[in-house]
C-alpha cells in the first residue's frame, strides 16, 4: 500500500520575466517503512519538493496525499528534521524530546516510557539532563532525530540531515540513524546530494535532474543491511548513481541518455533499476 503520494507537482518562483519553474509535473509515491532518498544536484528543487510534502509550501499545481488524505499544511503526522538540528537551546535533551509528545497530549507515563526507549535507541542514556550546547554535533543530531519520531509520525522528512557533520562522524551517524529507523519502523523521505549517503541509507533512490526537477531515475537498492561499503554491489550502485547524477546535472530529462552498456548489467546482480 502506498503511504504517501505526490501527483503532478509544479512550482514556479518569481514573477514575469524572472520566473523560475523549479518543479514541473513531478509525481511519485512511497510505501510504508521504506527509506526513500531524493538525490539531485544542488538547486534542482529537492528542498522545494520536500517542503511541499511537509506542507510548508504550496505547490502551484498538483497534490500531496498521505494515507488517502490531501495535505493542506504542516501536521504532526509528518516529522521533520532540519540540517541545523533546530533543538530548543533552553531545554535539556529530555525536555526537547518530550516537547512534541506533550504538544500531542500523550499521557505522562507513556511519554516517560517512550523517552527512555528513544534515549536507549540513540545511545543517549545519561545525557538526558544536558543542554544542546553541551552535546557534540552527532549527539545533537541524534536528539533531533529521536525528537522528530517521538510521537510516531507516519513519515519522517529529513532535509540534508547530516549536511553540517564532518565526513567521519557522518558515516557513524548514518549507521546510528539506520539502526534507529529499523528498530522504530520509521518511513523516511530524505533529501541529500551525497551519493554515498543515499546508497548506505536508502531502500530506494529517486534521482532528480536540473530539468525542472524531472525524475531521471527511480532506483531500488536491494542490498542487505547493514551495508558493506566495500562490497562490489555497493560500489557499483555508488558508481551508477554518480553517473546518473552527473547526467542529471547537465539538465537531462532521463537516464535514457546515459551510456548504459556494462555498468547497468553489472549492477543487476545486486541491485536493480525500477522504472
Ligand atoms: N523561496 C524561494 N524564492 C525564490 N526562489 C527560490 C525559493 N526557494 C528556492 N528557490 C529557487 O528554487 C530552486 C531550487 O531550490 P531548492 O529546492 O532549494 O534546491 P535544492 O534543495 O535541490 O538545492 C533554486 O534555483 C532556488 O534558488
Ligand atoms: Mg536543499
PDB file of C-alpha atoms and ligand atoms in Angstrom:
ATOM      1  CA  UNK A   1       0.000   0.000   0.000  1.00  0.00           C
ATOM      2  CA  UNK A   2       1.206   3.476  -0.855  1.00  0.00           C
ATOM      3  CA  UNK A   3       1.550   5.628   2.243  1.00  0.00           C
ATOM      4  CA  UNK A   4       2.415   8.916   0.602  1.00  0.00           C
ATOM      5  CA  UNK A   5       1.754  10.117  -2.923  1.00  0.00           C
ATOM      6  CA  UNK A   6       2.637  13.321  -4.684  1.00  0.00           C
ATOM      7  CA  UNK A   7       0.986  13.906  -8.010  1.00  0.00           C
ATOM      8  CA  UNK A   8       1.810  16.352 -10.810  1.00  0.00           C
ATOM      9  CA  UNK A   9       3.557  18.802  -8.522  1.00  0.00           C
ATOM     10  CA  UNK A  10       4.576  22.067 -10.165  1.00  0.00           C
ATOM     11  CA  UNK A  11       6.181  25.093  -8.581  1.00  0.00           C
ATOM     12  CA  UNK A  12       7.285  28.402 -10.056  1.00  0.00           C
ATOM     13  CA  UNK A  13       9.194  31.037  -8.083  1.00  0.00           C
ATOM     14  CA  UNK A  14       9.308  34.700  -9.074  1.00  0.00           C
ATOM     15  CA  UNK A  15       7.187  36.769 -11.404  1.00  0.00           C
ATOM     16  CA  UNK A  16       7.039  37.578 -15.109  1.00  0.00           C
ATOM     17  CA  UNK A  17      10.387  37.510 -16.894  1.00  0.00           C
ATOM     18  CA  UNK A  18      12.132  36.450 -13.674  1.00  0.00           C
ATOM     19  CA  UNK A  19      10.047  33.288 -13.405  1.00  0.00           C
ATOM     20  CA  UNK A  20      11.883  30.157 -12.384  1.00  0.00           C
ATOM     21  CA  UNK A  21       9.973  26.938 -12.947  1.00  0.00           C
ATOM     22  CA  UNK A  22      11.632  24.719 -10.353  1.00  0.00           C
ATOM     23  CA  UNK A  23       9.275  21.729 -10.489  1.00  0.00           C
ATOM     24  CA  UNK A  24       7.116  20.654 -13.380  1.00  0.00           C
ATOM     25  CA  UNK A  25       4.656  17.793 -13.121  1.00  0.00           C
ATOM     26  CA  UNK A  26       6.547  15.675 -10.597  1.00  0.00           C
ATOM     27  CA  UNK A  27       4.826  12.510  -9.386  1.00  0.00           C
ATOM     28  CA  UNK A  28       5.783   9.522  -7.289  1.00  0.00           C
ATOM     29  CA  UNK A  29       4.733   7.604  -4.208  1.00  0.00           C
ATOM     30  CA  UNK A  30       6.325   5.806  -1.282  1.00  0.00           C
ATOM     31  CA  UNK A  31       5.425   2.738   0.725  1.00  0.00           C
ATOM     32  CA  UNK A  32       5.245   2.328   4.464  1.00  0.00           C
ATOM     33  CA  UNK A  33       8.577   1.577   6.155  1.00  0.00           C
ATOM     34  CA  UNK A  34      10.520   2.411   3.033  1.00  0.00           C
ATOM     35  CA  UNK A  35      13.587   4.642   3.269  1.00  0.00           C
ATOM     36  CA  UNK A  36      13.426   6.823   0.175  1.00  0.00           C
ATOM     37  CA  UNK A  37      16.057   9.369  -0.780  1.00  0.00           C
ATOM     38  CA  UNK A  38      15.665  12.314  -3.121  1.00  0.00           C
ATOM     39  CA  UNK A  39      19.077  12.730  -4.703  1.00  0.00           C
ATOM     40  CA  UNK A  40      19.908  15.540  -7.075  1.00  0.00           C
ATOM     41  CA  UNK A  41      22.298  18.340  -7.954  1.00  0.00           C
ATOM     42  CA  UNK A  42      22.254  21.495  -5.904  1.00  0.00           C
ATOM     43  CA  UNK A  43      19.373  23.775  -6.886  1.00  0.00           C
ATOM     44  CA  UNK A  44      17.305  21.095  -8.662  1.00  0.00           C
ATOM     45  CA  UNK A  45      14.341  21.555  -6.314  1.00  0.00           C
ATOM     46  CA  UNK A  46      14.787  18.847  -3.661  1.00  0.00           C
ATOM     47  CA  UNK A  47      14.132  21.147  -0.714  1.00  0.00           C
ATOM     48  CA  UNK A  48      11.224  22.730  -2.553  1.00  0.00           C
ATOM     49  CA  UNK A  49       9.624  19.316  -3.114  1.00  0.00           C
ATOM     50  CA  UNK A  50      10.233  18.222   0.490  1.00  0.00           C
ATOM     51  CA  UNK A  51       8.750  21.481   1.801  1.00  0.00           C
ATOM     52  CA  UNK A  52       5.677  20.934  -0.367  1.00  0.00           C
ATOM     53  CA  UNK A  53       5.319  17.411   1.056  1.00  0.00           C
ATOM     54  CA  UNK A  54       5.826  18.848   4.548  1.00  0.00           C
ATOM     55  CA  UNK A  55       3.036  21.332   3.855  1.00  0.00           C
ATOM     56  CA  UNK A  56       5.302  24.349   4.469  1.00  0.00           C
ATOM     57  CA  UNK A  57       4.993  25.452   0.862  1.00  0.00           C
ATOM     58  CA  UNK A  58       2.010  25.358  -1.505  1.00  0.00           C
ATOM     59  CA  UNK A  59       2.522  23.893  -4.975  1.00  0.00           C
ATOM     60  CA  UNK A  60       1.152  25.844  -7.965  1.00  0.00           C
ATOM     61  CA  UNK A  61      -0.388  22.623  -9.216  1.00  0.00           C
ATOM     62  CA  UNK A  62      -0.660  19.053  -8.071  1.00  0.00           C
ATOM     63  CA  UNK A  63      -1.348  17.457  -4.732  1.00  0.00           C
ATOM     64  CA  UNK A  64       0.204  15.514  -1.884  1.00  0.00           C
ATOM     65  CA  UNK A  65      -1.830  12.648  -0.423  1.00  0.00           C
ATOM     66  CA  UNK A  66      -0.940  10.995   2.868  1.00  0.00           C
ATOM     67  CA  UNK A  67      -2.921   7.856   3.708  1.00  0.00           C
ATOM     68  CA  UNK A  68      -5.702   8.917   1.369  1.00  0.00           C
ATOM     69  CA  UNK A  69      -5.929  12.452   2.789  1.00  0.00           C
ATOM     70  CA  UNK A  70      -4.864  15.549   0.935  1.00  0.00           C
ATOM     71  CA  UNK A  71      -2.106  17.551   2.644  1.00  0.00           C
ATOM     72  CA  UNK A  72      -3.012  21.227   3.038  1.00  0.00           C
ATOM     73  CA  UNK A  73      -0.432  22.379   5.598  1.00  0.00           C
ATOM     74  CA  UNK A  74       2.084  21.113   8.162  1.00  0.00           C
ATOM     75  CA  UNK A  75       0.849  18.393  10.516  1.00  0.00           C
ATOM     76  CA  UNK A  76       2.117  16.123  13.290  1.00  0.00           C
ATOM     77  CA  UNK A  77       1.837  13.015  11.105  1.00  0.00           C
ATOM     78  CA  UNK A  78       4.850  14.307   9.172  1.00  0.00           C
ATOM     79  CA  UNK A  79       8.016  14.681  11.268  1.00  0.00           C
ATOM     80  CA  UNK A  80      10.746  16.988  10.004  1.00  0.00           C
ATOM     81  CA  UNK A  81      14.497  17.066  10.654  1.00  0.00           C
ATOM     82  CA  UNK A  82      16.488  20.084   9.550  1.00  0.00           C
ATOM     83  CA  UNK A  83      20.186  20.336   8.796  1.00  0.00           C
ATOM     84  CA  UNK A  84      20.892  22.694  11.687  1.00  0.00           C
ATOM     85  CA  UNK A  85      19.363  20.484  14.423  1.00  0.00           C
ATOM     86  CA  UNK A  86      16.732  23.053  15.482  1.00  0.00           C
ATOM     87  CA  UNK A  87      16.790  21.930  19.109  1.00  0.00           C
ATOM     88  CA  UNK A  88      15.490  24.349  21.732  1.00  0.00           C
ATOM     89  CA  UNK A  89      18.700  25.634  23.349  1.00  0.00           C
ATOM     90  CA  UNK A  90      16.961  26.442  26.648  1.00  0.00           C
ATOM     91  CA  UNK A  91      15.663  22.890  27.099  1.00  0.00           C
ATOM     92  CA  UNK A  92      17.531  19.762  28.174  1.00  0.00           C
ATOM     93  CA  UNK A  93      17.780  16.752  25.858  1.00  0.00           C
ATOM     94  CA  UNK A  94      14.898  15.132  27.698  1.00  0.00           C
ATOM     95  CA  UNK A  95      12.659  18.209  27.557  1.00  0.00           C
ATOM     96  CA  UNK A  96      13.422  18.617  23.861  1.00  0.00           C
ATOM     97  CA  UNK A  97      12.269  15.034  23.245  1.00  0.00           C
ATOM     98  CA  UNK A  98       9.215  15.430  25.494  1.00  0.00           C
ATOM     99  CA  UNK A  99       8.106  18.626  23.800  1.00  0.00           C
ATOM    100  CA  UNK A 100       6.307  17.155  20.756  1.00  0.00           C
ATOM    101  CA  UNK A 101       4.755  14.400  22.865  1.00  0.00           C
ATOM    102  CA  UNK A 102       3.339  16.964  25.297  1.00  0.00           C
ATOM    103  CA  UNK A 103       2.051  19.017  22.399  1.00  0.00           C
ATOM    104  CA  UNK A 104       0.323  15.895  21.065  1.00  0.00           C
ATOM    105  CA  UNK A 105      -1.093  15.300  24.560  1.00  0.00           C
ATOM    106  CA  UNK A 106       0.457  11.876  25.007  1.00  0.00           C
ATOM    107  CA  UNK A 107      -0.270  10.709  28.589  1.00  0.00           C
ATOM    108  CA  UNK A 108       2.640  11.273  31.026  1.00  0.00           C
ATOM    109  CA  UNK A 109       3.513   7.626  31.832  1.00  0.00           C
ATOM    110  CA  UNK A 110       3.536   6.777  28.126  1.00  0.00           C
ATOM    111  CA  UNK A 111       5.763   9.787  27.419  1.00  0.00           C
ATOM    112  CA  UNK A 112       8.201   8.678  30.067  1.00  0.00           C
ATOM    113  CA  UNK A 113       8.453   5.152  28.605  1.00  0.00           C
ATOM    114  CA  UNK A 114       8.888   6.492  25.118  1.00  0.00           C
ATOM    115  CA  UNK A 115      11.659   8.922  26.171  1.00  0.00           C
ATOM    116  CA  UNK A 116      13.592   6.084  27.800  1.00  0.00           C
ATOM    117  CA  UNK A 117      13.139   3.882  24.736  1.00  0.00           C
ATOM    118  CA  UNK A 118      14.334   6.652  22.406  1.00  0.00           C
ATOM    119  CA  UNK A 119      17.321   7.590  24.582  1.00  0.00           C
ATOM    120  CA  UNK A 120      18.422   3.980  24.575  1.00  0.00           C
ATOM    121  CA  UNK A 121      17.978   3.631  20.800  1.00  0.00           C
ATOM    122  CA  UNK A 122      20.102   6.725  20.229  1.00  0.00           C
ATOM    123  CA  UNK A 123      22.754   5.853  22.828  1.00  0.00           C
ATOM    124  CA  UNK A 124      21.949   8.988  24.767  1.00  0.00           C
ATOM    125  CA  UNK A 125      21.276   7.416  28.158  1.00  0.00           C
ATOM    126  CA  UNK A 126      22.859   9.537  30.854  1.00  0.00           C
ATOM    127  CA  UNK A 127      22.784  12.618  28.601  1.00  0.00           C
ATOM    128  CA  UNK A 128      19.137  13.490  29.140  1.00  0.00           C
ATOM    129  CA  UNK A 129      19.854  16.364  31.543  1.00  0.00           C
ATOM    130  CA  UNK A 130      22.384  18.096  29.306  1.00  0.00           C
ATOM    131  CA  UNK A 131      21.562  21.159  27.223  1.00  0.00           C
ATOM    132  CA  UNK A 132      22.180  21.251  23.450  1.00  0.00           C
ATOM    133  CA  UNK A 133      25.342  23.395  23.826  1.00  0.00           C
ATOM    134  CA  UNK A 134      26.844  20.619  25.968  1.00  0.00           C
ATOM    135  CA  UNK A 135      26.431  17.998  23.211  1.00  0.00           C
ATOM    136  CA  UNK A 136      28.623  17.025  20.266  1.00  0.00           C
ATOM    137  CA  UNK A 137      27.258  17.586  16.753  1.00  0.00           C
ATOM    138  CA  UNK A 138      26.404  13.885  16.440  1.00  0.00           C
ATOM    139  CA  UNK A 139      24.531  13.834  19.755  1.00  0.00           C
ATOM    140  CA  UNK A 140      22.594  16.939  18.770  1.00  0.00           C
ATOM    141  CA  UNK A 141      21.531  15.399  15.504  1.00  0.00           C
ATOM    142  CA  UNK A 142      20.544  12.120  17.194  1.00  0.00           C
ATOM    143  CA  UNK A 143      18.485  14.118  19.676  1.00  0.00           C
ATOM    144  CA  UNK A 144      16.813  15.992  16.820  1.00  0.00           C
ATOM    145  CA  UNK A 145      16.010  12.715  15.065  1.00  0.00           C
ATOM    146  CA  UNK A 146      14.518  10.943  18.078  1.00  0.00           C
ATOM    147  CA  UNK A 147      12.563  14.060  18.968  1.00  0.00           C
ATOM    148  CA  UNK A 148      11.065  14.072  15.484  1.00  0.00           C
ATOM    149  CA  UNK A 149       9.987  10.412  15.698  1.00  0.00           C
ATOM    150  CA  UNK A 150       8.885  10.594  19.369  1.00  0.00           C
ATOM    151  CA  UNK A 151       5.153  10.713  18.636  1.00  0.00           C
ATOM    152  CA  UNK A 152       5.498   8.248  15.748  1.00  0.00           C
ATOM    153  CA  UNK A 153       4.794  10.361  12.695  1.00  0.00           C
ATOM    154  CA  UNK A 154       3.656   8.394   9.653  1.00  0.00           C
ATOM    155  CA  UNK A 155       6.572   9.697   7.680  1.00  0.00           C
ATOM    156  CA  UNK A 156       9.793  11.419   8.656  1.00  0.00           C
ATOM    157  CA  UNK A 157      11.057  14.088   6.255  1.00  0.00           C
ATOM    158  CA  UNK A 158      14.735  14.966   6.504  1.00  0.00           C
ATOM    159  CA  UNK A 159      16.499  17.687   4.513  1.00  0.00           C
ATOM    160  CA  UNK A 160      20.259  17.027   4.313  1.00  0.00           C
ATOM    161  CA  UNK A 161      20.198  15.979   7.989  1.00  0.00           C
ATOM    162  CA  UNK A 162      23.928  15.254   8.059  1.00  0.00           C
ATOM    163  CA  UNK A 163      24.990  18.199   5.906  1.00  0.00           C
ATOM    164  CA  UNK A 164      26.699  20.007   8.772  1.00  0.00           C
ATOM    165  CA  UNK A 165      28.596  16.987  10.072  1.00  0.00           C
ATOM    166  CA  UNK A 166      32.189  16.117   9.134  1.00  0.00           C
ATOM    167  CA  UNK A 167      32.951  13.079   6.995  1.00  0.00           C
ATOM    168  CA  UNK A 168      33.815  10.503   9.647  1.00  0.00           C
ATOM    169  CA  UNK A 169      31.033  11.496  12.009  1.00  0.00           C
ATOM    170  CA  UNK A 170      28.727  11.369   9.025  1.00  0.00           C
ATOM    171  CA  UNK A 171      29.387   7.678   8.389  1.00  0.00           C
ATOM    172  CA  UNK A 172      28.922   6.839  12.075  1.00  0.00           C
ATOM    173  CA  UNK A 173      25.696   8.818  12.193  1.00  0.00           C
ATOM    174  CA  UNK A 174      24.396   7.109   9.053  1.00  0.00           C
ATOM    175  CA  UNK A 175      24.867   3.791  10.833  1.00  0.00           C
ATOM    176  CA  UNK A 176      23.272   5.038  14.060  1.00  0.00           C
ATOM    177  CA  UNK A 177      20.276   6.553  12.307  1.00  0.00           C
ATOM    178  CA  UNK A 178      19.781   3.412  10.222  1.00  0.00           C
ATOM    179  CA  UNK A 179      19.532   1.300  13.359  1.00  0.00           C
ATOM    180  CA  UNK A 180      17.070   3.750  14.955  1.00  0.00           C
ATOM    181  CA  UNK A 181      14.851   3.742  11.865  1.00  0.00           C
ATOM    182  CA  UNK A 182      14.849  -0.036  11.584  1.00  0.00           C
ATOM    183  CA  UNK A 183      14.061  -0.541  15.271  1.00  0.00           C
ATOM    184  CA  UNK A 184      11.312   2.063  15.282  1.00  0.00           C
ATOM    185  CA  UNK A 185       9.934   1.058  11.840  1.00  0.00           C
ATOM    186  CA  UNK A 186      10.067   4.611  10.538  1.00  0.00           C
ATOM    187  CA  UNK A 187       9.132   5.559   6.964  1.00  0.00           C
ATOM    188  CA  UNK A 188      11.657   8.136   5.783  1.00  0.00           C
ATOM    189  CA  UNK A 189      11.978  10.558   2.930  1.00  0.00           C
ATOM    190  CA  UNK A 190      15.413  12.166   2.959  1.00  0.00           C
ATOM    191  CA  UNK A 191      16.987  14.782   0.734  1.00  0.00           C
ATOM    192  CA  UNK A 192      20.684  14.601   0.003  1.00  0.00           C
ATOM    193  CA  UNK A 193      23.198  15.431  -2.716  1.00  0.00           C
ATOM    194  CA  UNK A 194      25.606  12.812  -1.320  1.00  0.00           C
ATOM    195  CA  UNK A 195      25.572   9.590  -3.344  1.00  0.00           C
ATOM    196  CA  UNK A 196      27.352   7.513  -0.671  1.00  0.00           C
ATOM    197  CA  UNK A 197      24.821   8.568   1.911  1.00  0.00           C
ATOM    198  CA  UNK A 198      21.945   7.716  -0.408  1.00  0.00           C
ATOM    199  CA  UNK A 199      23.334   4.230  -1.091  1.00  0.00           C
ATOM    200  CA  UNK A 200      24.139   3.499   2.552  1.00  0.00           C
ATOM    201  CA  UNK A 201      20.752   4.520   3.916  1.00  0.00           C
ATOM    202  CA  UNK A 202      18.085   4.007   1.270  1.00  0.00           C
ATOM    203  CA  UNK A 203      15.817   1.265   0.029  1.00  0.00           C
ATOM    204  CA  UNK A 204      15.135   3.440  -2.959  1.00  0.00           C
ATOM    205  CA  UNK A 205      16.723   6.497  -4.544  1.00  0.00           C
ATOM    206  CA  UNK A 206      14.780   8.977  -6.663  1.00  0.00           C
ATOM    207  CA  UNK A 207      17.223  10.995  -8.761  1.00  0.00           C
ATOM    208  CA  UNK A 208      16.010  14.475  -9.707  1.00  0.00           C
ATOM    209  CA  UNK A 209      17.531  16.456 -12.555  1.00  0.00           C
ATOM    210  CA  UNK A 210      18.120  20.156 -13.097  1.00  0.00           C
ATOM    211  CA  UNK A 211      15.454  19.997 -15.773  1.00  0.00           C
ATOM    212  CA  UNK A 212      12.509  21.311 -13.685  1.00  0.00           C
ATOM    213  CA  UNK A 213      13.084  18.572 -11.133  1.00  0.00           C
ATOM    214  CA  UNK A 214      12.257  15.788 -13.621  1.00  0.00           C
ATOM    215  CA  UNK A 215      12.828  12.349 -12.146  1.00  0.00           C
ATOM    216  CA  UNK A 216      15.815  10.969 -14.026  1.00  0.00           C
ATOM    217  CA  UNK A 217      15.796   7.599 -12.335  1.00  0.00           C
ATOM    218  CA  UNK A 218      13.975   5.625  -9.686  1.00  0.00           C
ATOM    219  CA  UNK A 219      16.474   3.127  -8.332  1.00  0.00           C
ATOM    220  CA  UNK A 220      15.842   0.253  -5.919  1.00  0.00           C
ATOM    221  CA  UNK A 221      18.664  -0.812  -3.628  1.00  0.00           C
ATOM    222  CA  UNK A 222      18.243  -4.430  -2.837  1.00  0.00           C
ATOM    223  CA  UNK A 223      21.361  -4.825  -0.650  1.00  0.00           C
ATOM    224  CA  UNK A 224      21.246  -6.473   2.750  1.00  0.00           C
ATOM    225  CA  UNK A 225      21.654  -4.318   5.853  1.00  0.00           C
ATOM    226  CA  UNK A 226      23.829  -3.183   7.446  1.00  0.00           C
ATOM    227  CA  UNK A 227      25.515  -2.440   4.166  1.00  0.00           C
ATOM    228  CA  UNK A 228      29.071  -3.276   3.365  1.00  0.00           C
ATOM    229  CA  UNK A 229      30.506  -0.083   1.945  1.00  0.00           C
ATOM    230  CA  UNK A 230      33.333  -2.017   0.291  1.00  0.00           C
ATOM    231  CA  UNK A 231      31.323  -4.729  -1.422  1.00  0.00           C
ATOM    232  CA  UNK A 232      31.263  -4.834  -5.201  1.00  0.00           C
ATOM    233  CA  UNK A 233      27.488  -4.419  -5.447  1.00  0.00           C
ATOM    234  CA  UNK A 234      27.626  -1.381  -3.131  1.00  0.00           C
ATOM    235  CA  UNK A 235      30.448   0.267  -5.105  1.00  0.00           C
ATOM    236  CA  UNK A 236      28.614  -0.437  -8.372  1.00  0.00           C
ATOM    237  CA  UNK A 237      25.473   1.210  -7.051  1.00  0.00           C
ATOM    238  CA  UNK A 238      27.505   4.260  -6.000  1.00  0.00           C
ATOM    239  CA  UNK A 239      29.203   4.467  -9.403  1.00  0.00           C
ATOM    240  CA  UNK A 240      25.945   4.076 -11.254  1.00  0.00           C
ATOM    241  CA  UNK A 241      24.191   6.801  -9.250  1.00  0.00           C
ATOM    242  CA  UNK A 242      27.183   9.111  -9.705  1.00  0.00           C
ATOM    243  CA  UNK A 243      26.810   8.687 -13.462  1.00  0.00           C
ATOM    244  CA  UNK A 244      23.088   9.388 -13.290  1.00  0.00           C
ATOM    245  CA  UNK A 245      23.696  12.393 -11.069  1.00  0.00           C
ATOM    246  CA  UNK A 246      26.282  13.798 -13.427  1.00  0.00           C
ATOM    247  CA  UNK A 247      23.918  13.462 -16.353  1.00  0.00           C
ATOM    248  CA  UNK A 248      21.027  14.980 -14.399  1.00  0.00           C
ATOM    249  CA  UNK A 249      23.235  17.964 -13.506  1.00  0.00           C
ATOM    250  CA  UNK A 250      23.549  18.692 -17.189  1.00  0.00           C
ATOM    251  CA  UNK A 251      19.803  19.134 -17.327  1.00  0.00           C
ATOM    252  CA  UNK A 252      18.968  15.826 -18.994  1.00  0.00           C
ATOM    253  CA  UNK A 253      15.474  14.633 -18.524  1.00  0.00           C
ATOM    254  CA  UNK A 254      16.083  10.940 -18.415  1.00  0.00           C
ATOM    255  CA  UNK A 255      18.603   8.310 -17.549  1.00  0.00           C
ATOM    256  CA  UNK A 256      17.982   7.013 -21.053  1.00  0.00           C
ATOM    257  CA  UNK A 257      20.696   9.492 -22.086  1.00  0.00           C
ATOM    258  CA  UNK A 258      23.179   7.502 -20.028  1.00  0.00           C
ATOM    259  CA  UNK A 259      25.535   5.228 -21.933  1.00  0.00           C
ATOM    260  CA  UNK A 260      24.225   2.140 -20.297  1.00  0.00           C
ATOM    261  CA  UNK A 261      26.066  -0.888 -21.527  1.00  0.00           C
ATOM    262  CA  UNK A 262      28.312  -2.582 -18.987  1.00  0.00           C
ATOM    263  CA  UNK A 263      27.536  -0.624 -15.813  1.00  0.00           C
ATOM    264  CA  UNK A 264      23.862  -1.466 -15.609  1.00  0.00           C
ATOM    265  CA  UNK A 265      24.337  -5.094 -16.492  1.00  0.00           C
ATOM    266  CA  UNK A 266      26.941  -5.461 -13.765  1.00  0.00           C
ATOM    267  CA  UNK A 267      24.598  -3.900 -11.252  1.00  0.00           C
ATOM    268  CA  UNK A 268      21.743  -6.237 -11.929  1.00  0.00           C
ATOM    269  CA  UNK A 269      23.429  -8.778  -9.687  1.00  0.00           C
ATOM    270  CA  UNK A 270      22.968  -6.776  -6.508  1.00  0.00           C
ATOM    271  CA  UNK A 271      20.513  -4.002  -7.171  1.00  0.00           C
ATOM    272  CA  UNK A 272      18.025  -3.332  -9.851  1.00  0.00           C
ATOM    273  CA  UNK A 273      16.659  -0.379 -11.666  1.00  0.00           C
ATOM    274  CA  UNK A 274      12.948   0.147 -11.362  1.00  0.00           C
ATOM    275  CA  UNK A 275      11.272   2.305 -13.898  1.00  0.00           C
TER     276      UNK A 275
HETATM  277  N1  LIG B   1      11.503  30.973  -1.653  1.00  0.00           N
HETATM  278  C1  LIG B   1      12.121  30.993  -2.833  1.00  0.00           C
HETATM  279  N2  LIG B   1      12.006  32.064  -3.652  1.00  0.00           N
HETATM  280  C2  LIG B   1      12.602  32.101  -4.859  1.00  0.00           C
HETATM  281  N3  LIG B   1      13.351  31.108  -5.356  1.00  0.00           N
HETATM  282  C3  LIG B   1      13.506  30.010  -4.598  1.00  0.00           C
HETATM  283  C4  LIG B   1      12.904  29.897  -3.300  1.00  0.00           C
HETATM  284  N4  LIG B   1      13.233  28.683  -2.780  1.00  0.00           N
HETATM  285  C5  LIG B   1      14.002  28.085  -3.703  1.00  0.00           C
HETATM  286  N5  LIG B   1      14.167  28.869  -4.787  1.00  0.00           N
HETATM  287  C6  LIG B   1      14.911  28.508  -6.024  1.00  0.00           C
HETATM  288  O1  LIG B   1      14.447  27.248  -6.458  1.00  0.00           O
HETATM  289  C7  LIG B   1      15.492  26.440  -6.939  1.00  0.00           C
HETATM  290  C8  LIG B   1      15.520  25.119  -6.190  1.00  0.00           C
HETATM  291  O2  LIG B   1      15.876  25.349  -4.847  1.00  0.00           O
HETATM  292  P1  LIG B   1      15.933  24.184  -3.783  1.00  0.00           P
HETATM  293  O3  LIG B   1      14.639  23.468  -3.761  1.00  0.00           O
HETATM  294  O4  LIG B   1      16.384  24.785  -2.508  1.00  0.00           O
HETATM  295  O5  LIG B   1      17.059  23.243  -4.403  1.00  0.00           O
HETATM  296  P2  LIG B   1      17.893  22.048  -3.745  1.00  0.00           P
HETATM  297  O6  LIG B   1      17.340  21.768  -2.396  1.00  0.00           O
HETATM  298  O7  LIG B   1      17.749  20.918  -4.705  1.00  0.00           O
HETATM  299  O8  LIG B   1      19.306  22.525  -3.697  1.00  0.00           O
HETATM  300  C9  LIG B   1      16.761  27.287  -6.801  1.00  0.00           C
HETATM  301  O9  LIG B   1      17.004  27.890  -8.019  1.00  0.00           O
HETATM  302  C10 LIG B   1      16.382  28.304  -5.757  1.00  0.00           C
HETATM  303  O10 LIG B   1      17.110  29.473  -5.927  1.00  0.00           O
HETATM  304 MG1  LIG B   2      18.195  21.896  -0.487  1.00  0.00          MG
END
